[in-house]
Amino acid sequence: MPLLRMSARALFDQCSDGGFFERLAQKYRSVLSQDPSPSERHSWENSLPALAEVLRDAGLDDIEVLIEHRLPLTSLRADVILAGSHPTTGRPSYVIVELKQWSEARLVPNTDNLCLVARMGNRPVLHPVAQVRRYCDYLQDFTNVLSDQEDAVAGVAYLHYAVDRNVSELLRYPDARAQLFTDTSRGELIKYLQARLSALDGSPEGDSLLASPQAPGRQLMRAAAAEIIDGDAFLLMDEQEVAARLVKRAADLSRQSDQKEVIVISGGPGSGKSVIALHLMGHLGRNGRSVVHATGSKSFTTTLRHVIGVRNGRIPKLFRYFFDFANAERNGLDVLICDEAHRIRQRSSGQGAYAGHRSGRSQVEELIDAARVPVFLLDEHQVVRPGEMGSVKTIDEAAHARGCIVRHVDLNSQFRCGGSRAYEHWVLRLLGLEPGGPIQWQSEEDFELLVAESPQTMESYLRSRQESGYTSRMTAGFCWQWSDPRIDGSLVDDVVIGAWRRPWNLRGERAVGGAPVSSLWATDPSGFEQIGCIYTAQGFEYAWNGVIFGPDLVWRGNGWRAVRGGSKDHTVKKAAPEDFDRLIRNTYKVLLTRGLAGTILYSTDPETRAMLCSLVPAGIKQVSE
């Protein structure tokens, strides 16, 4: 959905109205629950009038203009989508416009789609044609009304402050679906738009686009095998493509230089870290590079091995654990992809390294030493156990101490939680991981948040979602004992809330009692019948997500209280008080951000439940007994 929608004539008229940009900012606040940055407002104030003048001069006053249009199931926003009919065929026609205030730019050496822009601190950014082309492909892939119309969507990157000579390197990027224009080629831009859009009223085409059903994004594990073996299962967007391109560039240069590059990719849940990792595994492998994927998560690694091994029994060997590299040959790999790098520990000893075969180095040093191009993907808010110390600072310090170049990419886009950046922001504020305190949830079209009055209500609602074809799971804080299966193979109902009782997921890798092994709980349909814990859910996603707040985190007065006595996680309970509080909040942050379409909350504590209900007006009422 766009922030604002109007005709091109109205846009031209309103750009001269001083209140227009404030109205746009107010809509931004209401949708995203935060203020637009000064640079964002500055961009609107400079770029939208430039586009409005082009549309006026093109005689396209009646086409529909969708401003800051959010792409389906992501938080990515196209600056503008122009909607109308094609002047020749009369069919719906759409042009995505990416507006840039760049006055000069050049390509990153040895790349064709990364740019350096002085006004942006010379950090690598995606070529605007590559960016808008991906927006075109993504919009068509995830909008049903466009799926069978190959020529319905085109892209334009308009650098309205630039002249050709100052961006000459960027003009060499060929693309049949998207084109770049500058102030020098403004006349050509007008002709291009006239060739794509008629002067007729574009509001019906705008209505059609906004009313179209959106195809759900494919879940990571279901697409993993295709990506690794065949490639091109995932479309990388914006900073995802920047990150992948920097790794590919570093791999190409690594055999020509003694200077190592370390790539650090940071991002919250659903920002695409593992998508990048899987894409790189496939691309580098197909291009003759030695590449290995490593994590500190048994569930994540085991699941990848299982899913991919169905198609190719040799590929699972490429998925390893961090502790496997304690005695690896220095620079023996071209690329080592360290996924879930927030789970790096201080030492590998005790995690599989044999006594007498320990390197004496920290685990992050071992990982850096093992490859010509070490790649770290992490979310610092997902540190949930004592001893986990993966952070940007830790990696930077170890890499610089070894004389490595370090490059950072921040994945500021959101693909999980229905693409709802507002939901991720709401969770961070709720748990005090960002300042400002909890805020009211504002309803969103693509993501639903509910509070249940009982665990029975939660389970009933999620079961209906599961039976309708949406993957659904229930998770909880680690606040109940975790028993082994009985001798007869049945599971113990450890999670007890009043009359409601359910078992935890299995701990081991042997399926019993009809329950899937631990590492497949999130992906096997029978996983719905058990409650997942942090160690099982972390790294996975499902359409609908139920989260039970246990007595280890309760709301008292005007703040959270982490209760050591409410936890049954013996490892976390050993942490210092300040660390215990942080680890518990991070645990719930991870649990709360697993859902693609919606999340249902429940707390065993009445005061906490009342606080959640006050923030989320729409709740699920008690089911009849």
Coordinates of C-alpha atoms in Angstrom, one line a residue, residues 33 50 74 101 121 190 218 240-241 250 282 288 295 298 352 385 390 423 450 456 492 549 566 583 613 621:
S33 CA 5.1 4.3 14.3
A50 CA 11.0 17.2 -10.0
T74 CA 8.3 -6.7 2.6
Q101 CA 19.3 13.1 -5.5
G121 CA 30.0 8.5 2.4
I190 CA 9.3 12.3 -21.0
R218 CA 8.2 -18.9 0.0
Q240 CA 20.8 -8.0 0.2
E241 CA 22.2 -7.7 -3.3
A250 CA 36.0 -10.2 -2.6
G282 CA 24.8 -21.9 -4.7
G288 CA 34.3 -23.2 -8.7
T295 CA 26.5 -22.0 12.3
K298 CA 22.3 -27.6 15.7
G352 CA 33.8 -30.8 19.6
R385 CA 22.7 -17.9 26.1
G390 CA 29.1 -12.8 18.5
Y423 CA 5.9 -4.9 14.0
L450 CA -3.6 -10.7 18.6
Q456 CA -6.8 -23.0 24.7
V492 CA 5.2 -35.8 28.9
F549 CA 5.1 -15.4 28.0
G566 CA 10.5 -18.4 36.9
L583 CA 19.1 -12.8 27.7
C613 CA -4.3 -6.3 25.9
K621 CA -12.1 -14.0 23.1

